[in-house]
Amino acid sequence: MNSDFLSKIQKFQPKFEEKLAKYTTWQIGGPAEVLVETKSSSELEEIILTCRQFGQQYTVLGGGSNVLIADSGLRGLVIINRSTKIEVLDSQNFKQMIIIPPVYGQAAQEYYTFSDLDYEENGDPVLVKFDSGVNLPYSIGWLHKNNITGLQWFAGIPGTIGGALFNNIHGGTHHFSDYFYSATVLEDGQKKEVDFIYFEFGYDQSIIRHKRNIIILDVTLQLQRGNVQKAKEVYREWNNRKKIQPKNTCGCLFKNIPPEVQKKYNFPTPSTGYIIDKVLGWKGKTLGNLQISNWHAAFMENLGGGRASDALELISQIKQEVKKKLDIDLELEISLLGFDQKDLVKIL
Ligand SMILES: Cc1cc2nc3c(=O)[nH]c(=O)nc-3n(C[C@H](O)[C@H](O)[C@H](O)COP(=O)(O)OP(=O)(O)OC[C@H]3O[C@@H](n4cnc5c(N)ncnc54)[C@H](O)[C@@H]3O)c2cc1C
């Protein structure tokens, strides 16, 4: 790596050949050539612009809760995006929110339910700006302390605000984009304020999933001065129900199947966990130290020391078997980072 570049990033205390497994919830992944942690969006912006100035390859990671990183690790600079900056804005310039309908319905009904906790909120709107590196569970607690509600549906979901927007996470019947107001991004190094349309949100979907030249710096959400007591109860209860999910995973591997496919096969749920369990009979199937979860077959657990190559092989086997038995192309929810094209062809 260029020595001028390295001296420029000295103040971020770079670590060399740092194992990335400890920066992911799945605890899988080889070393980063160089790793830094940023503590604010302005630091994130600064380091990305420095990378661009030196033509240096970079990858931004939030909580590492939705990625599979190759055993060979990641070349270039890995930026761990951390921040605690949350700001309530004075602006009264509110928008009509756009709600994306849920397509997952009763996906996890067999294991935990949430529809009984759902309710309409009708508090006064309030705009809150988050650095993209703010931890999501921390944000929810911070908002409640400040009498603001709206994110309680996302209880028990690890990661950062940036990661939540990247994938447009879902909690119960709510998408993260249901609260989206605006964001600041760096697109090809250009800083811009962007709106809902820019992101092309859908279920587990945003434009950033396909355009790696866009980095989210901060996000403004339109939330509510709602009933904090009720929101806290929902948060606690939801959190409890999600506690049974295995933690040494990356969440669900695949997106749920579309409603028309669910209808075609008359499946009781769109969850891919149902297909892997009931059609393939692969709950508990193990490869190396990776196991399709005995709790919920949409999850794959690392039993300890799991390798990315085994995770990828098991993912590939699931995809091929589902294609063979049902002619369904399962779509990955997680991001694959650092793999060679020859590894990827078997699962894309
Ligand atoms: C136990 C468990 C439960 C989960 N439950 C749910 C659930 O209920 N619903 C749900 O939708 N998801 C769930 N997930 C998945 C995951 O938590 C979310 O997708 C989360 O929002 C990912 O955020 P992160 O910061 O960890 O992203 P990371 O895993 O760090 O990154 C994911 C992708 O986003 C990119 N990225 C991260 N930050 C930025 C940024 N600032 N700008 C541009 N790109 C960025 C990364 O490069 C990477 O490609 C669960 C995961 C686990 C482990």
Coordinates of N, CA, C and O and ligand atoms in Angstrom, one line a residue, residues 25 44 59-67 81 112 132-133 136 155-171 204 208 212 214-217 242 245-247 249-252 299 333 335 337, ligand 1:
T25 N -21.0 -10.5 13.1 CA -21.8 -11.3 14.0 C -21.6 -12.8 13.7 O -21.8 -13.6 14.6
L44 N -15.6 9.6 8.4 CA -15.8 8.6 7.3 C -15.7 9.3 6.0 O -15.0 8.8 5.1
T59 N -13.6 -0.6 1.7 CA -14.9 -1.2 2.0 C -15.4 -0.7 3.3 O -14.6 -0.6 4.2
V60 N -16.6 -0.3 3.3 CA -17.2 0.2 4.6 C -18.0 -0.9 5.2 O -18.8 -1.5 4.6
L61 N -17.8 -1.1 6.5 CA -18.6 -2.1 7.3 C -19.2 -1.3 8.5 O -18.6 -0.5 9.1
G62 N -20.5 -1.7 8.8 CA -21.1 -1.2 10.0 C -21.0 -2.2 11.1 O -19.8 -2.4 11.6
G63 N -22.1 -2.8 11.4 CA -22.0 -3.8 12.5 C -21.6 -5.2 12.0 O -21.5 -6.1 12.8
G64 N -21.4 -5.4 10.7 CA -21.0 -6.7 10.2 C -22.0 -7.7 10.4 O -21.6 -8.9 10.6
S65 N -23.3 -7.4 10.5 CA -24.3 -8.4 10.8 C -25.1 -8.9 9.6 O -26.0 -9.6 9.7
N66 N -24.6 -8.5 8.4 CA -25.3 -9.0 7.2 C -24.3 -9.3 6.0 O -24.7 -9.1 4.9
V67 N -23.1 -9.7 6.4 CA -22.1 -9.9 5.4 C -21.5 -11.3 5.6 O -21.4 -11.9 6.7
N81 N -17.3 1.7 10.5 CA -18.0 3.0 10.6 C -18.8 3.0 12.0 O -19.8 2.3 12.2
Y112 N -41.8 -17.0 16.3 CA -42.1 -15.9 17.1 C -43.1 -15.0 16.3 O -43.1 -15.0 15.1
S132 N -24.4 7.8 10.0 CA -24.7 6.4 9.5 C -24.0 5.3 10.3 O -24.5 4.2 10.3
G133 N -23.0 5.7 11.1 CA -22.3 4.7 12.0 C -22.9 4.5 13.3 O -22.4 3.8 14.2
L136 N -27.9 0.7 15.7 CA -29.4 0.7 15.7 C -30.0 0.5 17.1 O -30.8 1.3 17.5
A155 N -36.6 -3.6 17.0 CA -35.9 -4.2 18.2 C -35.2 -5.5 17.9 O -35.7 -6.3 17.0
G156 N -34.1 -5.7 18.5 CA -33.4 -7.0 18.3 C -32.6 -7.1 17.0 O -32.1 -8.2 16.7
I157 N -32.6 -6.1 16.2 CA -31.8 -6.2 15.0 C -30.5 -5.5 15.2 O -30.4 -4.3 15.5
P158 N -29.4 -6.2 15.0 CA -28.0 -5.6 15.2 C -27.7 -4.7 14.0 O -28.4 -4.7 13.0
G159 N -26.5 -4.0 14.1 CA -26.0 -3.2 13.0 C -26.2 -1.7 13.2 O -26.5 -1.3 14.3
T160 N -25.9 -1.0 12.1 CA -25.9 0.4 12.2 C -27.0 1.0 11.3 O -27.7 0.3 10.6
I161 N -27.2 2.3 11.5 CA -28.2 3.0 10.7 C -27.9 2.9 9.2 O -28.8 2.7 8.4
G162 N -26.6 3.1 8.9 CA -26.2 2.9 7.4 C -26.5 1.6 6.9 O -27.0 1.4 5.8
G163 N -26.2 0.5 7.7 CA -26.5 -0.9 7.2 C -28.0 -1.1 7.1 O -28.5 -1.8 6.2
A164 N -28.8 -0.5 8.0 CA -30.2 -0.6 8.0 C -30.8 0.0 6.7 O -31.7 -0.6 6.1
L165 N -30.2 1.1 6.2 CA -30.7 1.7 5.0 C -30.2 1.0 3.8 O -31.0 0.8 2.8
F166 N -29.0 0.5 3.8 CA -28.4 -0.3 2.7 C -29.4 -1.4 2.3 O -29.6 -1.6 1.1
N167 N -29.9 -2.1 3.3 CA -30.7 -3.3 3.0 C -32.2 -3.0 3.2 O -33.0 -3.9 2.9
N168 N -32.5 -1.8 3.6 CA -33.9 -1.4 3.9 C -34.5 -2.6 4.8 O -35.4 -3.3 4.4
I169 N -34.0 -2.7 6.0 CA -34.4 -3.8 6.9 C -35.9 -3.7 7.2 O -36.5 -2.7 7.1
H170 N -36.4 -4.9 7.6 CA -37.8 -5.0 8.0 C -37.8 -5.5 9.4 O -37.1 -6.3 9.9
G171 N -38.8 -4.9 10.2 CA -39.1 -5.4 11.5 C -40.6 -5.5 11.7 O -41.3 -4.5 11.4
D204 N -36.1 -5.5 1.4 CA -34.7 -5.9 1.5 C -33.9 -5.3 0.3 O -33.0 -6.0 -0.2
I208 N -28.2 1.1 -3.2 CA -26.8 0.9 -2.8 C -26.4 -0.5 -2.8 O -25.2 -0.8 -2.9
R212 N -21.8 0.1 -5.6 CA -20.9 0.2 -4.5 C -20.1 1.5 -4.4 O -19.3 1.7 -3.6
I214 N -21.6 4.3 -3.8 CA -22.3 5.2 -2.9 C -22.1 4.8 -1.5 O -22.3 3.6 -1.1
I215 N -21.7 5.8 -0.7 CA -21.5 5.6 0.8 C -22.5 6.5 1.5 O -22.6 7.7 1.2
I216 N -23.2 6.0 2.5 CA -24.2 6.8 3.3 C -23.4 7.4 4.4 O -22.7 6.8 5.2
L217 N -23.5 8.8 4.5 CA -22.8 9.5 5.6 C -23.8 9.7 6.7 O -23.4 9.5 7.9
K242 N -37.2 -12.1 20.0 CA -36.1 -12.3 19.0 C -34.9 -12.9 19.7 O -34.0 -13.3 19.0
Q245 N -33.4 -16.1 18.6 CA -32.7 -16.3 17.4 C -31.2 -16.5 17.6 O -30.6 -15.9 18.5
P246 N -30.6 -17.4 16.9 CA -29.2 -17.7 17.1 C -28.4 -16.4 16.7 O -28.7 -15.8 15.7
K247 N -27.4 -16.1 17.5 CA -26.7 -14.8 17.4 C -25.4 -15.0 16.5 O -25.0 -14.0 15.8
T249 N -24.7 -15.7 13.6 CA -25.2 -15.9 12.2 C -25.1 -14.5 11.6 O -24.6 -13.5 12.2
C250 N -25.6 -14.4 10.3 CA -25.7 -13.1 9.7 C -27.2 -12.8 9.4 O -27.5 -12.1 8.5
G251 N -28.0 -13.3 10.3 CA -29.5 -13.1 10.1 C -30.0 -14.1 9.0 O -29.3 -15.1 8.8
C252 N -31.1 -13.8 8.4 CA -31.6 -14.7 7.3 C -30.6 -14.6 6.1 O -30.2 -13.6 5.7
F299 N -31.5 -19.5 8.9 CA -30.3 -19.0 9.5 C -29.2 -20.1 9.4 O -29.6 -21.3 9.4
E333 N -29.9 -12.4 0.8 CA -30.2 -11.2 1.5 C -28.8 -10.6 1.9 O -28.7 -9.4 2.0
S335 N -24.7 -9.6 2.0 CA -23.6 -9.2 1.0 C -22.4 -10.1 1.1 O -22.0 -10.5 2.2
L337 N -18.5 -10.5 0.4 CA -17.4 -9.5 0.2 C -16.1 -10.3 0.1 O -15.8 -11.2 0.9
Ligands
LIG1 C1 -29.4 -12.1 14.9 C2 -29.7 -11.2 13.7 C3 -31.0 -10.8 13.5 C4 -31.4 -10.0 12.4 N1 -32.7 -9.7 12.3 C5 -33.0 -8.9 11.2 C6 -34.4 -8.5 11.0 O1 -35.3 -8.8 11.8 N2 -34.7 -7.8 9.9 C7 -33.7 -7.4 9.0 O2 -34.1 -6.8 7.9 N3 -32.4 -7.8 9.1 C8 -32.0 -8.5 10.2 N4 -30.7 -8.9 10.4 C9 -29.7 -8.5 9.4 C10 -28.8 -7.3 9.7 O3 -28.8 -7.0 11.1 C11 -29.3 -6.0 9.1 O4 -29.3 -6.1 7.6 C12 -28.4 -4.8 9.5 O5 -29.1 -3.6 9.2 C13 -27.0 -4.7 8.8 O6 -26.4 -3.5 9.3 P1 -24.8 -3.6 9.5 O7 -24.4 -2.2 10.0 O8 -24.4 -4.7 10.4 O9 -24.3 -3.8 8.0 P2 -23.0 -4.6 7.6 O10 -23.2 -6.1 7.8 O11 -21.8 -4.0 8.3 O12 -22.9 -4.3 6.1 C14 -23.9 -4.8 5.2 C15 -23.7 -4.1 3.8 O13 -23.9 -2.7 3.9 C16 -22.8 -2.0 3.5 N5 -22.8 -0.8 4.3 C17 -22.7 -0.7 5.6 N6 -22.7 0.6 6.0 C18 -22.7 1.4 4.9 C19 -22.7 2.8 4.6 N7 -22.7 3.7 5.6 N8 -22.7 3.2 3.3 C20 -22.8 2.3 2.3 N9 -22.8 0.9 2.5 C21 -22.8 0.5 3.8 C22 -21.6 -2.9 3.7 O14 -20.5 -2.6 2.8 C23 -22.2 -4.3 3.4 O15 -22.2 -4.5 2.0 C24 -30.4 -9.7 11.5 C25 -29.0 -10.1 11.7 C26 -28.7 -10.9 12.8 C27 -27.3 -11.3 13.0

